[in-house]
Amino acid sequence: MNFQAITERFKNMMQQKTTRPSTASQPPESFAFYHQIRQLSQEPWTYEDPELQDVAMSILPLEKLFEDATKREKDGNGSWGYQDYLIQSLLSWFKQEFFSWVNSPKCESCQSDTHLIGACRPNTEESFQGCNNVEVYQCNGCSRQQRFPRYNKVRPLLFSRTGRCGEWACCFTFLCRALGSRARWVWNAEDHVWTEVYSFKQNRWVHVDSCEESFDQPLIYEQGWGKKMSYCIGFSIDSVRDVSSRYIRDPENGNPRNRCPEIVIEHTIKSLNEEFRSALSEYDRSKLLDEDRREKEELISYRTREDLSSSALPARQTGSEDWKRERGEGGN
Ligand SMILES: [Zn+2]
């Protein structure tokens, strides 16, 4: 073996030493959660399609949104910037006018209520549009069966404009990107998803939930809905982060974090950030590292603060009472 090959081998060994968790007894790849996080991290990349962003621009009522944001900025106290107000305007339009919530779909033939009877595989057209699962309902009036395809891709959602949290968060996060904001799609292990938008005025990631028209209310789940949570992970194309402590202030009363050792999560997220940022300039990478440090400090600070539990937070608005109870989101 020549000198160059030995050097190469040594560099590889050192690389493995520094990038692989050293105290976990098993390799990260042996945990299902490692693969799940990596798979989830692909979601924000689907929002980067320029053709799809053009479609968004043709759908968004831009003039109305910009006018509304200008008004909000004029009425505001200066703590938020125009970009934040634009997201607030988008949030309000999205919830009030654009998207609708579906508990169970109305019967297409007689408009009566329906009830869930099962699920089936998507047909060719539905599969092509990115549907993985079709819920089947039966009409309470005429007994007709009705399909409700669940889409988790932006394109069909821009036209169906309907669904539950998954559809709402996917479409809304994409629209934030289309309007030029940095946006994270936040995944929660207890079956909820929402958005975070980076505020350039406040230099931080801000919680936004389109289903609830909620802006910067990260405690809405734990304290408003009474939801028990374990993991919340935010994914953008340049910043993946375990943001659990922004949303779970009382981990003792949350669900256990037992999907893998913590070091495996840290390693997985670190390697995703390295991959996602590899094509950026040195300057952009160092700016993101600064942002990482600030966010880390912010997230640690929540572990030592007790100042946020007194503010009254709303109970969940979307979903039927039974559905909310089943999900442990029926309030405290
Ligand atoms: Zn019917």
GROMACS .gro file of C-alpha atoms and ligand atoms in nm:
model
  333
    1MET     CA    1   0.000   0.000   0.000
    2ASN     CA    2   0.146   0.334  -0.097
    3PHE     CA    3   0.166   0.637   0.128
    4GLN     CA    4  -0.130   0.811  -0.037
    5ALA     CA    5  -0.355   0.508   0.014
    6ILE     CA    6  -0.256   0.485   0.381
    7THR     CA    7  -0.324   0.856   0.430
    8GLU     CA    8  -0.661   0.814   0.261
    9ARG     CA    9  -0.746   0.520   0.484
   10PHE     CA   10  -0.642   0.709   0.796
   11LYS     CA   11  -0.855   1.011   0.692
   12ASN     CA   12  -1.154   0.783   0.641
   13MET     CA   13  -1.101   0.627   0.982
   14MET     CA   14  -1.086   0.970   1.146
   15GLN     CA   15  -1.392   1.081   0.953
   16GLN     CA   16  -1.584   0.781   1.084
   17LYS     CA   17  -1.462   0.854   1.435
   18THR     CA   18  -1.580   1.212   1.425
   19THR     CA   19  -1.909   1.174   1.245
   20ARG     CA   20  -2.041   0.853   1.395
   21PRO     CA   21  -2.181   0.842   1.746
   22SER     CA   22  -1.913   0.693   1.966
   23THR     CA   23  -2.111   0.599   2.275
   24ALA     CA   24  -2.405   0.427   2.105
   25SER     CA   25  -2.343   0.057   2.110
   26GLN     CA   26  -2.522   0.007   1.778
   27PRO     CA   27  -2.463   0.191   1.450
   28PRO     CA   28  -2.724   0.463   1.377
   29GLU     CA   29  -2.839   0.274   1.067
   30SER     CA   30  -2.965  -0.007   1.289
   31PHE     CA   31  -3.240   0.217   1.432
   32ALA     CA   32  -3.565   0.250   1.237
   33PHE     CA   33  -3.589   0.612   1.363
   34TYR     CA   34  -3.266   0.702   1.182
   35HIS     CA   35  -3.423   0.595   0.851
   36GLN     CA   36  -3.751   0.765   0.937
   37ILE     CA   37  -3.578   1.100   1.005
   38ARG     CA   38  -3.384   1.074   0.681
   39GLN     CA   39  -3.701   0.998   0.489
   40LEU     CA   40  -3.893   1.285   0.652
   41SER     CA   41  -3.607   1.521   0.564
   42GLN     CA   42  -3.698   1.487   0.196
   43GLU     CA   43  -4.031   1.669   0.242
   44PRO     CA   44  -3.907   2.033   0.214
   45TRP     CA   45  -3.714   1.951  -0.103
   46THR     CA   46  -4.043   1.878  -0.280
   47TYR     CA   47  -4.136   2.247  -0.228
   48GLU     CA   48  -3.842   2.368  -0.438
   49ASP     CA   49  -3.993   2.290  -0.779
   50PRO     CA   50  -3.987   2.626  -0.969
   51GLU     CA   51  -4.273   2.524  -1.195
   52LEU     CA   52  -4.487   2.442  -0.891
   53GLN     CA   53  -4.393   2.776  -0.733
   54ASP     CA   54  -4.515   2.947  -1.054
   55VAL     CA   55  -4.847   2.764  -1.012
   56ALA     CA   56  -4.861   2.897  -0.654
   57MET     CA   57  -4.798   3.252  -0.777
   58SER     CA   58  -5.093   3.222  -1.016
   59ILE     CA   59  -5.320   3.102  -0.733
   60LEU     CA   60  -5.214   3.337  -0.452
   61PRO     CA   61  -5.410   3.667  -0.429
   62LEU     CA   62  -5.081   3.861  -0.418
   63GLU     CA   63  -5.223   4.212  -0.423
   64LYS     CA   64  -5.462   4.137  -0.139
   65LEU     CA   65  -5.189   3.967   0.068
   66PHE     CA   66  -4.941   4.254   0.020
   67GLU     CA   67  -5.204   4.516   0.103
   68ASP     CA   68  -5.307   4.327   0.414
   69ALA     CA   69  -4.944   4.287   0.524
   70THR     CA   70  -4.885   4.661   0.475
   71LYS     CA   71  -5.186   4.738   0.693
   72ARG     CA   72  -5.071   4.495   0.962
   73GLU     CA   73  -4.725   4.652   0.959
   74LYS     CA   74  -4.875   5.000   0.996
   75ASP     CA   75  -5.089   4.887   1.290
   76GLY     CA   76  -4.807   4.685   1.448
   77ASN     CA   77  -4.568   4.788   1.722
   78GLY     CA   78  -4.248   4.736   1.525
   79SER     CA   79  -4.151   4.407   1.684
   80TRP     CA   80  -4.225   4.214   1.365
   81GLY     CA   81  -4.112   4.291   1.012
   82TYR     CA   82  -4.301   4.307   0.682
   83GLN     CA   83  -4.205   3.947   0.601
   84ASP     CA   84  -4.368   3.828   0.927
   85TYR     CA   85  -4.683   4.025   0.849
   86LEU     CA   86  -4.696   3.876   0.501
   87ILE     CA   87  -4.689   3.528   0.656
   88GLN     CA   88  -4.967   3.634   0.894
   89SER     CA   89  -5.174   3.756   0.597
   90LEU     CA   90  -5.110   3.430   0.414
   91LEU     CA   91  -5.208   3.237   0.726
   92SER     CA   92  -5.535   3.421   0.760
   93TRP     CA   93  -5.628   3.385   0.390
   94PHE     CA   94  -5.523   3.019   0.388
   95LYS     CA   95  -5.743   2.929   0.685
   96GLN     CA   96  -6.039   3.158   0.614
   97GLU     CA   97  -6.065   3.131   0.237
   98PHE     CA   98  -5.838   2.880   0.070
   99PHE     CA   99  -5.820   2.549   0.252
  100SER     CA  100  -6.099   2.354   0.418
  101TRP     CA  101  -6.092   2.098   0.695
  102VAL     CA  102  -6.251   1.756   0.642
  103ASN     CA  103  -6.364   1.534   0.927
  104SER     CA  104  -6.566   1.313   0.692
  105PRO     CA  105  -6.657   1.421   0.338
  106LYS     CA  106  -7.016   1.509   0.240
  107CYS     CA  107  -7.187   1.259   0.008
  108GLU     CA  108  -7.134   1.373  -0.350
  109SER     CA  109  -7.478   1.261  -0.460
  110CYS     CA  110  -7.711   1.372  -0.175
  111GLN     CA  111  -7.485   1.598   0.039
  112SER     CA  112  -7.563   1.400   0.357
  113ASP     CA  113  -7.298   1.325   0.619
  114THR     CA  114  -7.092   1.010   0.578
  115HIS     CA  115  -6.913   0.774   0.815
  116LEU     CA  116  -6.580   0.595   0.779
  117ILE     CA  117  -6.605   0.228   0.685
  118GLY     CA  118  -6.245   0.147   0.591
  119ALA     CA  119  -5.955   0.216   0.360
  120CYS     CA  120  -5.847   0.101   0.016
  121ARG     CA  121  -5.558   0.131  -0.222
  122PRO     CA  122  -5.540   0.437  -0.447
  123ASN     CA  123  -5.634   0.398  -0.813
  124THR     CA  124  -5.381   0.475  -1.089
  125GLU     CA  125  -5.474   0.842  -1.115
  126GLU     CA  126  -5.461   0.892  -0.736
  127SER     CA  127  -5.127   0.708  -0.711
  128PHE     CA  128  -4.984   0.922  -0.988
  129GLN     CA  129  -5.075   1.233  -0.790
  130GLY     CA  130  -4.892   1.108  -0.481
  131CYS     CA  131  -5.175   0.951  -0.283
  132ASN     CA  132  -5.075   0.660  -0.057
  133ASN     CA  133  -5.399   0.594   0.116
  134VAL     CA  134  -5.772   0.629   0.040
  135GLU     CA  135  -6.028   0.646   0.319
  136VAL     CA  136  -6.368   0.500   0.228
  137TYR     CA  137  -6.688   0.652   0.370
  138GLN     CA  138  -7.052   0.550   0.345
  139CYS     CA  139  -7.334   0.801   0.312
  140ASN     CA  140  -7.574   0.812   0.611
  141GLY     CA  141  -7.858   0.902   0.372
  142CYS     CA  142  -7.830   0.706   0.045
  143SER     CA  143  -7.562   0.448   0.150
  144ARG     CA  144  -7.343   0.540  -0.146
  145GLN     CA  145  -6.972   0.483  -0.089
  146GLN     CA  146  -6.739   0.777  -0.118
  147ARG     CA  147  -6.360   0.785  -0.149
  148PHE     CA  148  -6.142   1.038   0.029
  149PRO     CA  149  -5.787   1.019  -0.112
  150ARG     CA  150  -5.521   1.155   0.128
  151TYR     CA  151  -5.257   1.348  -0.066
  152ASN     CA  152  -4.919   1.438   0.074
  153LYS     CA  153  -4.788   1.618  -0.232
  154VAL     CA  154  -4.833   1.987  -0.300
  155ARG     CA  155  -4.964   1.979  -0.657
  156PRO     CA  156  -5.296   1.794  -0.602
  157LEU     CA  157  -5.348   1.987  -0.277
  158LEU     CA  158  -5.331   2.322  -0.455
  159PHE     CA  159  -5.645   2.209  -0.637
  160SER     CA  160  -5.826   1.984  -0.386
  161ARG     CA  161  -5.763   2.248  -0.111
  162THR     CA  162  -5.888   2.014   0.153
  163GLY     CA  163  -5.774   1.765   0.416
  164ARG     CA  164  -5.647   1.742   0.772
  165CYS     CA  165  -5.322   1.853   0.943
  166GLY     CA  166  -5.096   1.669   0.697
  167GLU     CA  167  -5.246   1.831   0.390
  168TRP     CA  168  -5.271   2.171   0.558
  169ALA     CA  169  -4.909   2.180   0.676
  170CYS     CA  170  -4.771   2.051   0.345
  171CYS     CA  171  -4.956   2.306   0.132
  172PHE     CA  172  -4.905   2.598   0.371
  173THR     CA  173  -4.532   2.540   0.424
  174PHE     CA  174  -4.489   2.522   0.048
  175LEU     CA  175  -4.675   2.854   0.002
  176CYS     CA  176  -4.444   3.021   0.257
  177ARG     CA  177  -4.151   2.904   0.043
  178ALA     CA  178  -4.323   3.021  -0.275
  179LEU     CA  179  -4.351   3.368  -0.117
  180GLY     CA  180  -3.977   3.367  -0.052
  181SER     CA  181  -3.956   3.289   0.320
  182ARG     CA  182  -3.736   3.022   0.469
  183ALA     CA  183  -3.977   2.763   0.600
  184ARG     CA  184  -3.957   2.441   0.797
  185TRP     CA  185  -4.204   2.158   0.785
  186VAL     CA  186  -4.227   2.042   1.147
  187TRP     CA  187  -4.303   1.678   1.212
  188ASN     CA  188  -4.431   1.555   1.549
  189ALA     CA  189  -4.413   1.190   1.645
  190GLU     CA  190  -4.767   1.204   1.788
  191ASP     CA  191  -4.924   1.260   1.448
  192HIS     CA  192  -4.931   1.635   1.397
  193VAL     CA  193  -4.738   1.855   1.155
  194TRP     CA  194  -4.702   2.231   1.131
  195THR     CA  195  -4.473   2.504   0.999
  196GLU     CA  196  -4.190   2.724   1.120
  197VAL     CA  197  -4.088   3.037   0.933
  198TYR     CA  198  -3.758   3.214   0.983
  199SER     CA  199  -3.820   3.573   1.090
  200PHE     CA  200  -3.549   3.803   0.958
  201LYS     CA  201  -3.670   4.077   1.191
  202GLN     CA  202  -3.644   3.865   1.505
  203ASN     CA  203  -3.362   3.640   1.384
  204ARG     CA  204  -3.533   3.322   1.490
  205TRP     CA  205  -3.759   3.041   1.374
  206VAL     CA  206  -4.124   3.117   1.450
  207HIS     CA  207  -4.399   2.862   1.505
  208VAL     CA  208  -4.691   2.882   1.257
  209ASP     CA  209  -4.986   2.640   1.249
  210SER     CA  210  -5.215   2.688   0.950
  211CYS     CA  211  -5.492   2.459   1.083
  212GLU     CA  212  -5.533   2.681   1.387
  213GLU     CA  213  -5.431   3.015   1.232
  214SER     CA  214  -5.173   3.025   1.506
  215PHE     CA  215  -4.861   3.244   1.484
  216ASP     CA  216  -4.580   3.225   1.740
  217GLN     CA  217  -4.775   3.019   1.994
  218PRO     CA  218  -4.545   2.718   2.038
  219LEU     CA  219  -4.718   2.612   2.361
  220ILE     CA  220  -5.057   2.570   2.196
  221TYR     CA  221  -5.017   2.189   2.179
  222GLU     CA  222  -4.885   2.108   2.525
  223GLN     CA  223  -5.083   2.367   2.716
  224GLY     CA  224  -5.378   2.453   2.489
  225TRP     CA  225  -5.461   2.108   2.352
  226GLY     CA  226  -5.319   1.906   2.641
  227LYS     CA  227  -5.121   1.702   2.387
  228LYS     CA  228  -4.848   1.470   2.512
  229MET     CA  229  -4.549   1.474   2.281
  230SER     CA  230  -4.204   1.320   2.251
  231TYR     CA  231  -4.028   1.444   1.938
  232CYS     CA  232  -4.078   1.751   1.718
  233ILE     CA  233  -3.830   1.783   1.433
  234GLY     CA  234  -3.815   2.074   1.188
  235PHE     CA  235  -3.698   2.020   0.831
  236SER     CA  236  -3.598   2.285   0.580
  237ILE     CA  237  -3.360   2.262   0.287
  238ASP     CA  238  -3.080   2.418   0.489
  239SER     CA  239  -3.169   2.365   0.853
  240VAL     CA  240  -3.282   2.045   1.019
  241ARG     CA  241  -3.328   2.069   1.394
  242ASP     CA  242  -3.476   1.880   1.688
  243VAL     CA  243  -3.705   2.159   1.806
  244SER     CA  244  -3.884   1.951   2.071
  245SER     CA  245  -3.798   2.180   2.361
  246ARG     CA  246  -3.964   2.475   2.186
  247TYR     CA  247  -4.294   2.283   2.208
  248ILE     CA  248  -4.247   2.047   2.502
  249ARG     CA  249  -4.165   2.255   2.808
  250ASP     CA  250  -4.259   1.988   3.058
  251PRO     CA  251  -4.091   1.670   2.927
  252GLU     CA  252  -4.175   1.481   3.246
  253ASN     CA  253  -4.540   1.498   3.145
  254GLY     CA  254  -4.468   1.433   2.778
  255ASN     CA  255  -4.431   1.099   2.606
  256PRO     CA  256  -4.100   0.913   2.651
  257ARG     CA  257  -3.824   0.966   2.395
  258ASN     CA  258  -3.738   0.602   2.346
  259ARG     CA  259  -3.704   0.549   1.972
  260CYS     CA  260  -3.324   0.551   1.982
  261PRO     CA  261  -3.037   0.695   2.190
  262GLU     CA  262  -3.027   1.077   2.180
  263ILE     CA  263  -2.682   1.068   2.024
  264VAL     CA  264  -2.824   0.889   1.721
  265ILE     CA  265  -3.071   1.174   1.663
  266GLU     CA  266  -2.795   1.432   1.703
  267HIS     CA  267  -2.574   1.245   1.459
  268THR     CA  268  -2.855   1.201   1.205
  269ILE     CA  269  -2.948   1.570   1.215
  270LYS     CA  270  -2.586   1.684   1.200
  271SER     CA  271  -2.515   1.469   0.897
  272LEU     CA  272  -2.833   1.590   0.721
  273ASN     CA  273  -2.731   1.953   0.776
  274GLU     CA  274  -2.385   1.879   0.639
  275GLU     CA  275  -2.535   1.714   0.332
  276PHE     CA  276  -2.797   1.983   0.274
  277ARG     CA  277  -2.543   2.264   0.310
  278SER     CA  278  -2.265   2.104   0.110
  279ALA     CA  279  -2.343   2.302  -0.206
  280LEU     CA  280  -2.356   2.638  -0.024
  281SER     CA  281  -2.077   2.892  -0.013
  282GLU     CA  282  -1.840   2.908   0.285
  283TYR     CA  283  -2.004   3.237   0.383
  284ASP     CA  284  -2.359   3.093   0.382
  285ARG     CA  285  -2.247   2.788   0.575
  286SER     CA  286  -2.087   2.998   0.846
  287LYS     CA  287  -2.401   3.214   0.871
  288LEU     CA  288  -2.606   2.898   0.920
  289LEU     CA  289  -2.364   2.773   1.185
  290ASP     CA  290  -2.414   3.102   1.373
  291GLU     CA  291  -2.787   3.056   1.344
  292ASP     CA  292  -2.750   2.697   1.475
  293ARG     CA  293  -2.565   2.826   1.780
  294ARG     CA  294  -2.829   3.091   1.851
  295GLU     CA  295  -3.111   2.843   1.812
  296LYS     CA  296  -2.937   2.590   2.033
  297GLU     CA  297  -2.910   2.854   2.308
  298GLU     CA  298  -3.275   2.945   2.261
  299LEU     CA  299  -3.384   2.581   2.286
  300ILE     CA  300  -3.171   2.519   2.596
  301SER     CA  301  -3.314   2.831   2.762
  302TYR     CA  302  -3.665   2.679   2.757
  303ARG     CA  303  -3.548   2.402   2.987
  304THR     CA  304  -3.476   2.654   3.260
  305ARG     CA  305  -3.768   2.891   3.218
  306GLU     CA  306  -4.103   2.880   3.390
  307ASP     CA  307  -4.248   3.203   3.260
  308LEU     CA  308  -4.474   3.077   2.985
  309SER     CA  309  -4.733   2.859   3.148
  310SER     CA  310  -4.961   3.135   3.269
  311SER     CA  311  -5.082   3.269   2.933
  312ALA     CA  312  -5.419   3.128   2.826
  313LEU     CA  313  -5.391   2.925   2.508
  314PRO     CA  314  -5.683   2.815   2.292
  315ALA     CA  315  -5.808   2.457   2.270
  316ARG     CA  316  -5.783   2.287   1.933
  317GLN     CA  317  -6.025   2.437   1.675
  318THR     CA  318  -6.001   2.178   1.398
  319GLY     CA  319  -6.135   1.821   1.409
  320SER     CA  320  -6.445   1.666   1.566
  321GLU     CA  321  -6.466   1.624   1.945
  322ASP     CA  322  -6.433   1.243   1.922
  323TRP     CA  323  -6.134   1.268   1.690
  324LYS     CA  324  -5.958   1.516   1.919
  325ARG     CA  325  -6.022   1.295   2.224
  326GLU     CA  326  -5.884   0.987   2.044
  327ARG     CA  327  -5.567   1.181   1.966
  328GLY     CA  328  -5.529   1.314   2.320
  329GLU     CA  329  -5.586   1.670   2.198
  330GLY     CA  330  -5.914   1.739   2.377
  331GLY     CA  331  -5.768   2.000   2.614
  332ASN     CA  332  -5.658   1.985   2.974
  333ZN      ZN  333  -7.581   1.018  -0.012
   0.00000   0.00000   0.00000
